[in-house]
Amino acid sequence: MYQERPSRLFLKYAIPQMIGLLLNSVYLIVDGVFIGNRLGRDAMAAAAVAVPVVEILIALALAISVGASIIISSSFGSGDRERANRAFNLSIVIAVAMSIAVAVFGNIYLGQLAMALGSTPDIQAEAVTYLWYIVTGSPFLILSFAFSSYARADNRPKLAMTALVVGSLSNIVLDYVFMYPLNMGIAGAALATALGPIFSVMILLPHFLRGKGLLRFAWPALSPRLAWNIVYLGALAFIMEFSIGIVTLFYNIAINLNGFGEIGLAAYLTIGYMALIILTVFLGIAQGIQPLVSYFHGKHDHARNRELMGFLFKTVAGLGVVMYGLVIFLSKGFITMFTPRDAELIAFTHDKATIYFAGFVFAGISILIITFFQSIQRALPAFVLALFRSAIFVPIFLFGFPSLWGAESI
């Protein structure tokens, strides 16, 4: 297990996760294409309000499942299968309880949530409609990402990829059905997004129910210390994924504060889709290699970890340069998919995108470093790096620059 050279391990573990997450990102992108073409700019702005919620839900799922996966993989490396299964089952209990709480309280405060996320009075009704479906279906979204992480830790990366791919493809089909033949409007796009994860869960569950791997369902003995370790180690995955949502939230607020209105929200939604693709590549690589790094750490095989990380640094840096080139030369075509008849919005978005993505190669490297520290259970340096790259520097620059160089500087 895990004995191949780094390039083979990359192909076996990182690539399936990267593909699965990329296609899972189609949830939001396909919604944007259908909404932009079918309903127009204001509906796109309403969907933009919900993007941080989806990213935060994914972050909550990863906060539990990645923390558990680190313990599971490390325990497998040291030969302690019993501890691996305790972490697996306890994390499921935590994830289910958390997802129910999100669905209940999210619905109670739905209107306030939409306003807090940057909704304007003109799009409030559509934003609330979209959010209702996302919040109500949140348990399945959380569990689909959780089971995907456990399948990778249980040496089934292709199964995890398949589940995410099927969920994404079902979303594409349902988007068309709900928005065109059934003419459900923005509710149809939101419903398709909410239903997709159900198919992912249905594919992943039999692996654990039928005992096809080393992880099996059992009622766990309550262990506050193990629960704390799961949450503590997973907090970094939460911050990395949450940073996408929180940066989107900061931008939605800054766009309104600086007077860009609906065109700014719609443009940033499209930029957010491009950012989601690029960051998903980096996150997919990082999540894919996490079980490997944790396994080698559990075996005290530090030479293998050094060899693996050296290969990954070169790979991620190269991918970052290539993807920025694609943004420069191909982004206008990507933007046009969303609003082909809105020349003003296309030009506005393309102009901002070439600046926005200039530093994304460093985002990939930082995600890789953070994941490595997290995977070897060195939480403090990973936490500090993750916090600085999302919740500290971004709002300082985002709300400070306009007073120095004007609104365009955001």
Tab-separated table of C-alpha atoms in Angstrom:
chain	number	residue	atom	x	y	z
A	1	MET	CA	0.000	0.000	0.000
A	2	TYR	CA	1.301	3.480	-0.998
A	3	GLN	CA	4.655	2.037	-2.208
A	4	GLU	CA	4.670	3.483	-5.746
A	5	ARG	CA	6.812	6.422	-6.838
A	6	PRO	CA	5.388	9.951	-6.213
A	7	SER	CA	4.113	10.413	-9.773
A	8	ARG	CA	2.095	7.161	-9.545
A	9	LEU	CA	0.690	8.096	-6.139
A	10	PHE	CA	-0.255	11.494	-7.559
A	11	LEU	CA	-2.148	9.829	-10.406
A	12	LYS	CA	-3.824	7.294	-8.102
A	13	TYR	CA	-4.901	9.604	-5.245
A	14	ALA	CA	-4.650	13.299	-6.169
A	15	ILE	CA	-6.022	13.146	-9.715
A	16	PRO	CA	-9.297	11.295	-8.841
A	17	GLN	CA	-9.999	13.725	-6.011
A	18	MET	CA	-9.150	16.705	-8.207
A	19	ILE	CA	-11.465	15.441	-10.967
A	20	GLY	CA	-14.232	14.669	-8.482
A	21	LEU	CA	-14.049	18.098	-6.875
A	22	LEU	CA	-13.800	19.856	-10.238
A	23	LEU	CA	-16.931	18.170	-11.482
A	24	ASN	CA	-18.590	18.824	-8.136
A	25	SER	CA	-17.845	22.514	-8.684
A	26	VAL	CA	-20.039	22.213	-11.776
A	27	TYR	CA	-22.960	22.388	-9.300
A	28	LEU	CA	-22.506	26.125	-9.002
A	29	ILE	CA	-21.138	26.821	-12.471
A	30	VAL	CA	-23.950	25.078	-14.338
A	31	ASP	CA	-26.434	26.926	-12.156
A	32	GLY	CA	-24.759	30.167	-13.188
A	33	VAL	CA	-24.889	29.317	-16.894
A	34	PHE	CA	-28.572	28.368	-16.758
A	35	ILE	CA	-29.512	31.284	-14.517
A	36	GLY	CA	-27.599	33.840	-16.588
A	37	ASN	CA	-29.021	32.646	-19.897
A	38	ARG	CA	-32.539	31.945	-18.680
A	39	LEU	CA	-33.149	34.618	-16.035
A	40	GLY	CA	-30.561	37.395	-16.463
A	41	ARG	CA	-28.340	39.618	-14.368
A	42	ASP	CA	-30.479	40.103	-11.238
A	43	ALA	CA	-31.005	36.353	-10.838
A	44	MET	CA	-27.231	35.840	-11.160
A	45	ALA	CA	-26.734	38.398	-8.397
A	46	ALA	CA	-29.243	36.511	-6.215
A	47	ALA	CA	-27.366	33.240	-6.786
A	48	ALA	CA	-24.105	35.014	-5.904
A	49	VAL	CA	-25.522	35.673	-2.448
A	50	ALA	CA	-25.808	31.917	-1.842
A	51	VAL	CA	-22.277	30.995	-2.976
A	52	PRO	CA	-20.671	31.668	0.449
A	53	VAL	CA	-23.267	29.403	2.091
A	54	VAL	CA	-22.404	26.470	-0.176
A	55	GLU	CA	-18.690	26.956	0.453
A	56	ILE	CA	-19.232	27.225	4.205
A	57	LEU	CA	-21.303	24.016	4.194
A	58	ILE	CA	-18.481	22.226	2.361
A	59	ALA	CA	-16.049	23.691	4.886
A	60	LEU	CA	-18.121	22.312	7.780
A	61	ALA	CA	-18.128	18.867	6.146
A	62	LEU	CA	-14.369	18.964	5.716
A	63	ALA	CA	-13.870	20.215	9.285
A	64	ILE	CA	-15.171	16.880	10.536
A	65	SER	CA	-14.256	14.430	7.785
A	66	VAL	CA	-10.696	15.587	7.101
A	67	GLY	CA	-9.865	15.627	10.807
A	68	ALA	CA	-11.202	12.093	11.094
A	69	SER	CA	-9.404	11.013	7.903
A	70	ILE	CA	-6.054	12.204	9.269
A	71	ILE	CA	-6.570	10.069	12.380
A	72	ILE	CA	-7.838	7.139	10.273
A	73	SER	CA	-4.894	7.182	7.832
A	74	SER	CA	-2.334	7.695	10.587
A	75	SER	CA	-3.892	4.821	12.570
A	76	PHE	CA	-3.763	2.560	9.514
A	77	GLY	CA	-0.086	3.493	9.124
A	78	SER	CA	0.651	2.479	12.706
A	79	GLY	CA	-1.518	-0.666	12.455
A	80	ASP	CA	-4.267	0.498	14.838
A	81	ARG	CA	-7.480	-0.331	12.930
A	82	GLU	CA	-9.652	-0.113	16.050
A	83	ARG	CA	-8.787	3.555	16.590
A	84	ALA	CA	-9.385	4.239	12.898
A	85	ASN	CA	-12.926	2.860	13.142
A	86	ARG	CA	-13.659	4.759	16.353
A	87	ALA	CA	-12.691	8.012	14.640
A	88	PHE	CA	-14.760	7.116	11.568
A	89	ASN	CA	-17.967	6.385	13.476
A	90	LEU	CA	-17.668	9.232	15.972
A	91	SER	CA	-17.132	11.722	13.149
A	92	ILE	CA	-20.320	10.513	11.432
A	93	VAL	CA	-22.339	11.187	14.591
A	94	ILE	CA	-20.842	14.684	14.798
A	95	ALA	CA	-21.501	15.372	11.096
A	96	VAL	CA	-25.152	14.276	11.290
A	97	ALA	CA	-25.829	16.371	14.412
A	98	MET	CA	-24.138	19.405	12.851
A	99	SER	CA	-26.002	19.100	9.538
A	100	ILE	CA	-29.405	18.914	11.262
A	101	ALA	CA	-28.569	22.024	13.299
A	102	VAL	CA	-27.560	23.901	10.127
A	103	ALA	CA	-30.821	22.998	8.368
A	104	VAL	CA	-32.990	23.983	11.322
A	105	PHE	CA	-31.358	27.273	12.300
A	106	GLY	CA	-30.625	28.240	8.686
A	107	ASN	CA	-34.327	28.123	7.881
A	108	ILE	CA	-35.295	30.079	10.993
A	109	TYR	CA	-33.032	32.994	10.034
A	110	LEU	CA	-33.212	32.731	6.243
A	111	GLY	CA	-34.148	36.354	5.497
A	112	GLN	CA	-31.531	37.758	7.840
A	113	LEU	CA	-28.960	35.392	6.342
A	114	ALA	CA	-29.635	36.669	2.817
A	115	MET	CA	-29.219	40.303	3.913
A	116	ALA	CA	-26.026	39.514	5.817
A	117	LEU	CA	-24.584	37.844	2.704
A	118	GLY	CA	-24.982	40.970	0.584
A	119	SER	CA	-28.515	40.758	-0.816
A	120	THR	CA	-30.052	44.006	-2.043
A	121	PRO	CA	-33.810	44.815	-1.807
A	122	ASP	CA	-34.257	44.194	-5.559
A	123	ILE	CA	-33.019	40.590	-5.353
A	124	GLN	CA	-34.040	39.669	-1.780
A	125	ALA	CA	-36.962	37.426	-2.754
A	126	GLU	CA	-34.929	35.417	-5.281
A	127	ALA	CA	-31.972	35.172	-2.908
A	128	VAL	CA	-34.179	33.788	-0.121
A	129	THR	CA	-35.745	31.252	-2.520
A	130	TYR	CA	-32.328	29.999	-3.631
A	131	LEU	CA	-31.031	29.839	-0.057
A	132	TRP	CA	-34.064	27.864	1.172
A	133	TYR	CA	-33.270	24.904	-1.056
A	134	ILE	CA	-29.537	25.011	-0.267
A	135	VAL	CA	-30.035	25.208	3.516
A	136	THR	CA	-32.787	22.564	3.587
A	137	GLY	CA	-30.668	20.110	1.573
A	138	SER	CA	-27.499	20.858	3.534
A	139	PRO	CA	-27.374	17.499	5.426
A	140	PHE	CA	-26.858	15.608	2.161
A	141	LEU	CA	-24.228	18.073	0.951
A	142	ILE	CA	-22.297	17.700	4.211
A	143	LEU	CA	-22.565	13.896	4.243
A	144	SER	CA	-21.556	13.556	0.581
A	145	PHE	CA	-18.234	15.289	1.260
A	146	ALA	CA	-17.767	13.415	4.528
A	147	PHE	CA	-18.274	9.958	2.983
A	148	SER	CA	-16.017	10.948	0.096
A	149	SER	CA	-13.179	11.722	2.537
A	150	TYR	CA	-13.705	8.415	4.363
A	151	ALA	CA	-13.643	6.452	1.081
A	152	ARG	CA	-10.261	7.991	0.197
A	153	ALA	CA	-8.918	7.147	3.649
A	154	ASP	CA	-10.217	3.582	3.127
A	155	ASN	CA	-8.105	3.268	-0.057
A	156	ARG	CA	-11.034	3.843	-2.468
A	157	PRO	CA	-10.161	7.155	-4.200
A	158	LYS	CA	-11.911	6.150	-7.451
A	159	LEU	CA	-15.175	5.444	-5.602
A	160	ALA	CA	-15.000	8.907	-4.019
A	161	MET	CA	-14.433	10.420	-7.460
A	162	THR	CA	-17.324	8.460	-8.998
A	163	ALA	CA	-19.746	9.638	-6.321
A	164	LEU	CA	-18.837	13.282	-6.855
A	165	VAL	CA	-19.011	12.924	-10.638
A	166	VAL	CA	-22.484	11.320	-10.564
A	167	GLY	CA	-23.736	14.040	-8.225
A	168	SER	CA	-22.440	16.707	-10.604
A	169	LEU	CA	-23.875	15.119	-13.754
A	170	SER	CA	-27.276	14.693	-12.106
A	171	ASN	CA	-27.206	18.389	-11.275
A	172	ILE	CA	-26.633	19.283	-14.927
A	173	VAL	CA	-29.564	17.168	-16.095
A	174	LEU	CA	-31.877	18.415	-13.349
A	175	ASP	CA	-30.906	22.047	-13.989
A	176	TYR	CA	-32.144	21.730	-17.560
A	177	VAL	CA	-35.322	19.836	-16.613
A	178	PHE	CA	-36.325	22.185	-13.795
A	179	MET	CA	-35.482	25.465	-15.545
A	180	TYR	CA	-36.669	24.787	-19.103
A	181	PRO	CA	-39.424	22.131	-19.474
A	182	LEU	CA	-40.769	22.736	-15.954
A	183	ASN	CA	-39.990	26.496	-15.990
A	184	MET	CA	-39.315	26.648	-12.225
A	185	GLY	CA	-37.042	29.706	-12.420
A	186	ILE	CA	-34.356	30.216	-9.811
A	187	ALA	CA	-36.058	27.661	-7.547
A	188	GLY	CA	-35.340	25.005	-10.175
A	189	ALA	CA	-31.623	25.805	-10.210
A	190	ALA	CA	-31.477	25.679	-6.424
A	191	LEU	CA	-33.451	22.422	-6.243
A	192	ALA	CA	-31.088	20.746	-8.739
A	193	THR	CA	-28.113	21.805	-6.635
A	194	ALA	CA	-29.754	20.494	-3.472
A	195	LEU	CA	-30.599	17.089	-4.997
A	196	GLY	CA	-27.173	16.331	-6.493
A	197	PRO	CA	-25.469	15.300	-3.223
A	198	ILE	CA	-28.210	12.733	-2.538
A	199	PHE	CA	-26.960	10.677	-5.489
A	200	SER	CA	-23.378	10.927	-4.182
A	201	VAL	CA	-24.426	9.618	-0.761
A	202	MET	CA	-26.335	6.727	-2.355
A	203	ILE	CA	-23.183	5.620	-4.208
A	204	LEU	CA	-20.863	5.891	-1.197
A	205	LEU	CA	-23.038	4.298	1.497
A	206	PRO	CA	-22.898	0.659	0.242
A	207	HIS	CA	-19.090	0.610	0.595
A	208	PHE	CA	-19.424	1.084	4.348
A	209	LEU	CA	-22.706	-0.788	4.865
A	210	ARG	CA	-21.377	-3.936	3.190
A	211	GLY	CA	-17.958	-3.813	4.845
A	212	LYS	CA	-16.014	-3.626	1.568
A	213	GLY	CA	-13.062	-1.882	3.209
A	214	LEU	CA	-11.474	-1.576	6.633
A	215	LEU	CA	-13.995	1.013	7.887
A	216	ARG	CA	-17.345	-0.255	9.174
A	217	PHE	CA	-20.403	1.302	10.771
A	218	ALA	CA	-20.816	0.795	14.522
A	219	TRP	CA	-22.231	2.892	17.332
A	220	PRO	CA	-19.169	4.641	18.780
A	221	ALA	CA	-18.235	4.962	22.421
A	222	LEU	CA	-18.348	8.654	23.268
A	223	SER	CA	-14.815	9.982	23.621
A	224	PRO	CA	-14.485	13.747	24.234
A	225	ARG	CA	-10.733	13.563	23.632
A	226	LEU	CA	-11.101	11.823	20.257
A	227	ALA	CA	-13.931	14.181	19.262
A	228	TRP	CA	-11.707	17.144	20.148
A	229	ASN	CA	-8.836	15.722	18.069
A	230	ILE	CA	-11.167	15.258	15.082
A	231	VAL	CA	-12.443	18.835	15.289
A	232	TYR	CA	-9.007	20.287	16.081
A	233	LEU	CA	-7.277	18.634	13.119
A	234	GLY	CA	-10.216	19.326	10.823
A	235	ALA	CA	-10.384	23.006	11.751
A	236	LEU	CA	-7.644	23.728	9.234
A	237	ALA	CA	-9.541	22.089	6.381
A	238	PHE	CA	-12.511	24.195	7.481
A	239	ILE	CA	-10.464	27.386	7.325
A	240	MET	CA	-9.040	26.587	3.881
A	241	GLU	CA	-12.455	25.826	2.379
A	242	PHE	CA	-14.185	28.499	4.464
A	243	SER	CA	-11.702	31.046	3.127
A	244	ILE	CA	-13.299	30.692	-0.334
A	245	GLY	CA	-16.714	31.458	1.139
A	246	ILE	CA	-15.504	34.199	3.464
A	247	VAL	CA	-13.554	35.947	0.708
A	248	THR	CA	-16.706	35.826	-1.435
A	249	LEU	CA	-18.687	37.329	1.437
A	250	PHE	CA	-16.118	40.107	1.921
A	251	TYR	CA	-16.246	40.892	-1.791
A	252	ASN	CA	-20.058	40.964	-1.877
A	253	ILE	CA	-20.013	43.518	0.942
A	254	ALA	CA	-17.204	45.581	-0.631
A	255	ILE	CA	-18.944	45.569	-4.028
A	256	ASN	CA	-22.076	47.075	-2.471
A	257	LEU	CA	-20.126	49.543	-0.319
A	258	ASN	CA	-18.267	50.833	-3.377
A	259	GLY	CA	-21.374	51.322	-5.479
A	260	PHE	CA	-20.977	48.582	-8.093
A	261	GLY	CA	-24.428	47.112	-7.345
A	262	GLU	CA	-25.916	44.259	-9.366
A	263	ILE	CA	-23.322	44.407	-12.177
A	264	GLY	CA	-20.553	44.057	-9.588
A	265	LEU	CA	-22.257	41.106	-7.872
A	266	ALA	CA	-22.932	39.382	-11.194
A	267	ALA	CA	-19.331	39.945	-12.359
A	268	TYR	CA	-17.898	38.624	-9.120
A	269	LEU	CA	-20.147	35.570	-9.348
A	270	THR	CA	-18.484	34.699	-12.674
A	271	ILE	CA	-15.012	35.489	-11.299
A	272	GLY	CA	-15.928	33.323	-8.324
A	273	TYR	CA	-16.739	30.436	-10.662
A	274	MET	CA	-13.300	30.726	-12.268
A	275	ALA	CA	-11.675	30.975	-8.836
A	276	LEU	CA	-13.641	27.935	-7.715
A	277	ILE	CA	-12.198	25.897	-10.600
A	278	ILE	CA	-8.613	26.957	-9.920
A	279	LEU	CA	-8.799	26.578	-6.140
A	280	THR	CA	-10.576	23.251	-6.546
A	281	VAL	CA	-7.594	21.953	-8.526
A	282	PHE	CA	-5.278	22.921	-5.675
A	283	LEU	CA	-7.635	21.662	-2.966
A	284	GLY	CA	-8.204	18.420	-4.858
A	285	ILE	CA	-4.460	17.760	-4.997
A	286	ALA	CA	-4.067	18.641	-1.324
A	287	GLN	CA	-7.020	16.507	-0.166
A	288	GLY	CA	-5.989	13.652	-2.427
A	289	ILE	CA	-2.496	13.367	-0.952
A	290	GLN	CA	-3.610	13.915	2.671
A	291	PRO	CA	-4.127	10.183	3.407
A	292	LEU	CA	-0.674	9.454	1.938
A	293	VAL	CA	1.116	12.035	4.062
A	294	SER	CA	-0.749	10.926	7.200
A	295	TYR	CA	-0.020	7.256	6.451
A	296	PHE	CA	3.732	7.872	5.957
A	297	HIS	CA	3.752	10.008	9.107
A	298	GLY	CA	2.105	7.172	11.054
A	299	LYS	CA	4.823	4.802	9.772
A	300	HIS	CA	7.551	7.385	10.587
A	301	ASP	CA	8.632	7.212	6.929
A	302	HIS	CA	9.694	10.857	6.659
A	303	ALA	CA	11.893	10.261	3.592
A	304	ARG	CA	8.814	9.243	1.587
A	305	ASN	CA	6.980	12.373	2.666
A	306	ARG	CA	9.910	14.571	1.601
A	307	GLU	CA	10.046	12.839	-1.774
A	308	LEU	CA	6.288	13.197	-2.284
A	309	MET	CA	6.155	16.864	-1.283
A	310	GLY	CA	9.104	17.774	-3.522
A	311	PHE	CA	7.224	16.372	-6.495
A	312	LEU	CA	4.000	18.134	-5.498
A	313	PHE	CA	5.618	21.561	-5.089
A	314	LYS	CA	6.851	21.467	-8.688
A	315	THR	CA	3.515	20.162	-9.949
A	316	VAL	CA	1.404	22.780	-8.170
A	317	ALA	CA	3.671	25.679	-9.190
A	318	GLY	CA	3.543	24.558	-12.827
A	319	LEU	CA	-0.227	24.188	-12.755
A	320	GLY	CA	-0.599	27.654	-11.228
A	321	VAL	CA	1.337	29.284	-14.073
A	322	VAL	CA	-0.593	27.346	-16.727
A	323	MET	CA	-3.976	28.242	-15.212
A	324	TYR	CA	-3.170	31.963	-15.102
A	325	GLY	CA	-2.265	31.779	-18.783
A	326	LEU	CA	-5.652	30.206	-19.452
A	327	VAL	CA	-7.368	33.034	-17.540
A	328	ILE	CA	-5.626	35.657	-19.686
A	329	PHE	CA	-6.385	34.037	-23.035
A	330	LEU	CA	-9.630	32.096	-22.514
A	331	SER	CA	-11.588	33.800	-19.729
A	332	LYS	CA	-13.658	36.002	-22.068
A	333	GLY	CA	-15.157	32.898	-23.669
A	334	PHE	CA	-15.892	31.471	-20.222
A	335	ILE	CA	-17.596	34.697	-19.119
A	336	THR	CA	-19.674	34.849	-22.292
A	337	MET	CA	-21.278	31.483	-21.452
A	338	PHE	CA	-23.124	33.128	-18.565
A	339	THR	CA	-24.447	36.297	-20.213
A	340	PRO	CA	-23.889	36.116	-23.987
A	341	ARG	CA	-26.078	39.155	-24.673
A	342	ASP	CA	-24.700	41.455	-21.955
A	343	ALA	CA	-21.605	43.039	-23.554
A	344	GLU	CA	-21.164	45.508	-20.680
A	345	LEU	CA	-21.019	42.745	-18.070
A	346	ILE	CA	-18.636	40.631	-20.188
A	347	ALA	CA	-16.155	43.505	-20.630
A	348	PHE	CA	-16.423	44.534	-16.976
A	349	THR	CA	-15.791	40.976	-15.728
A	350	HIS	CA	-12.870	40.214	-18.079
A	351	ASP	CA	-11.097	43.439	-17.113
A	352	LYS	CA	-11.266	42.563	-13.405
A	353	ALA	CA	-10.429	38.853	-13.806
A	354	THR	CA	-6.955	39.357	-15.307
A	355	ILE	CA	-5.914	41.312	-12.203
A	356	TYR	CA	-7.751	39.169	-9.661
A	357	PHE	CA	-5.980	35.913	-10.617
A	358	ALA	CA	-2.405	37.238	-10.860
A	359	GLY	CA	-1.297	35.725	-7.535
A	360	PHE	CA	-3.115	32.387	-7.614
A	361	VAL	CA	0.058	30.322	-8.104
A	362	PHE	CA	0.975	31.295	-4.541
A	363	ALA	CA	-2.496	30.270	-3.360
A	364	GLY	CA	-1.796	26.754	-4.612
A	365	ILE	CA	1.568	26.551	-2.871
A	366	SER	CA	0.141	27.853	0.403
A	367	ILE	CA	-2.708	25.304	0.313
A	368	LEU	CA	-0.160	22.524	-0.198
A	369	ILE	CA	1.991	23.702	2.736
A	370	ILE	CA	-1.023	24.041	5.029
A	371	THR	CA	-2.281	20.559	4.126
A	372	PHE	CA	1.142	19.024	4.783
A	373	PHE	CA	1.353	20.509	8.279
A	374	GLN	CA	-2.225	19.456	8.958
A	375	SER	CA	-1.614	15.898	7.721
A	376	ILE	CA	1.357	15.395	10.064
A	377	GLN	CA	-0.745	16.814	12.937
A	378	ARG	CA	1.259	20.035	13.323
A	379	ALA	CA	-1.807	22.184	13.667
A	380	LEU	CA	-0.389	25.502	14.907
A	381	PRO	CA	1.723	26.524	11.865
A	382	ALA	CA	-1.027	25.302	9.542
A	383	PHE	CA	-3.640	27.300	11.455
A	384	VAL	CA	-1.564	30.506	11.391
A	385	LEU	CA	-0.914	30.229	7.646
A	386	ALA	CA	-4.555	29.459	6.871
A	387	LEU	CA	-5.795	32.355	8.991
A	388	PHE	CA	-3.458	34.900	7.410
A	389	ARG	CA	-4.293	33.882	3.842
A	390	SER	CA	-8.045	34.300	4.331
A	391	ALA	CA	-9.482	36.084	7.349
A	392	ILE	CA	-6.738	38.657	8.034
A	393	PHE	CA	-5.000	40.045	4.948
A	394	VAL	CA	-7.968	39.884	2.551
A	395	PRO	CA	-10.352	42.141	4.537
A	396	ILE	CA	-7.523	44.519	5.473
A	397	PHE	CA	-6.635	45.063	1.808
A	398	LEU	CA	-10.210	44.844	0.513
A	399	PHE	CA	-11.588	47.559	2.767
A	400	GLY	CA	-8.365	49.586	3.020
A	401	PHE	CA	-7.367	49.940	-0.642
A	402	PRO	CA	-10.462	51.902	-1.829
A	403	SER	CA	-9.649	54.777	0.543
A	404	LEU	CA	-6.153	54.982	-0.987
A	405	TRP	CA	-6.678	54.168	-4.675
A	406	GLY	CA	-10.432	54.299	-5.270
A	407	ALA	CA	-13.209	51.754	-5.696
A	408	GLU	CA	-11.588	49.973	-8.665
A	409	SER	CA	-8.772	48.756	-6.410
A	410	ILE	CA	-10.961	46.070	-4.817
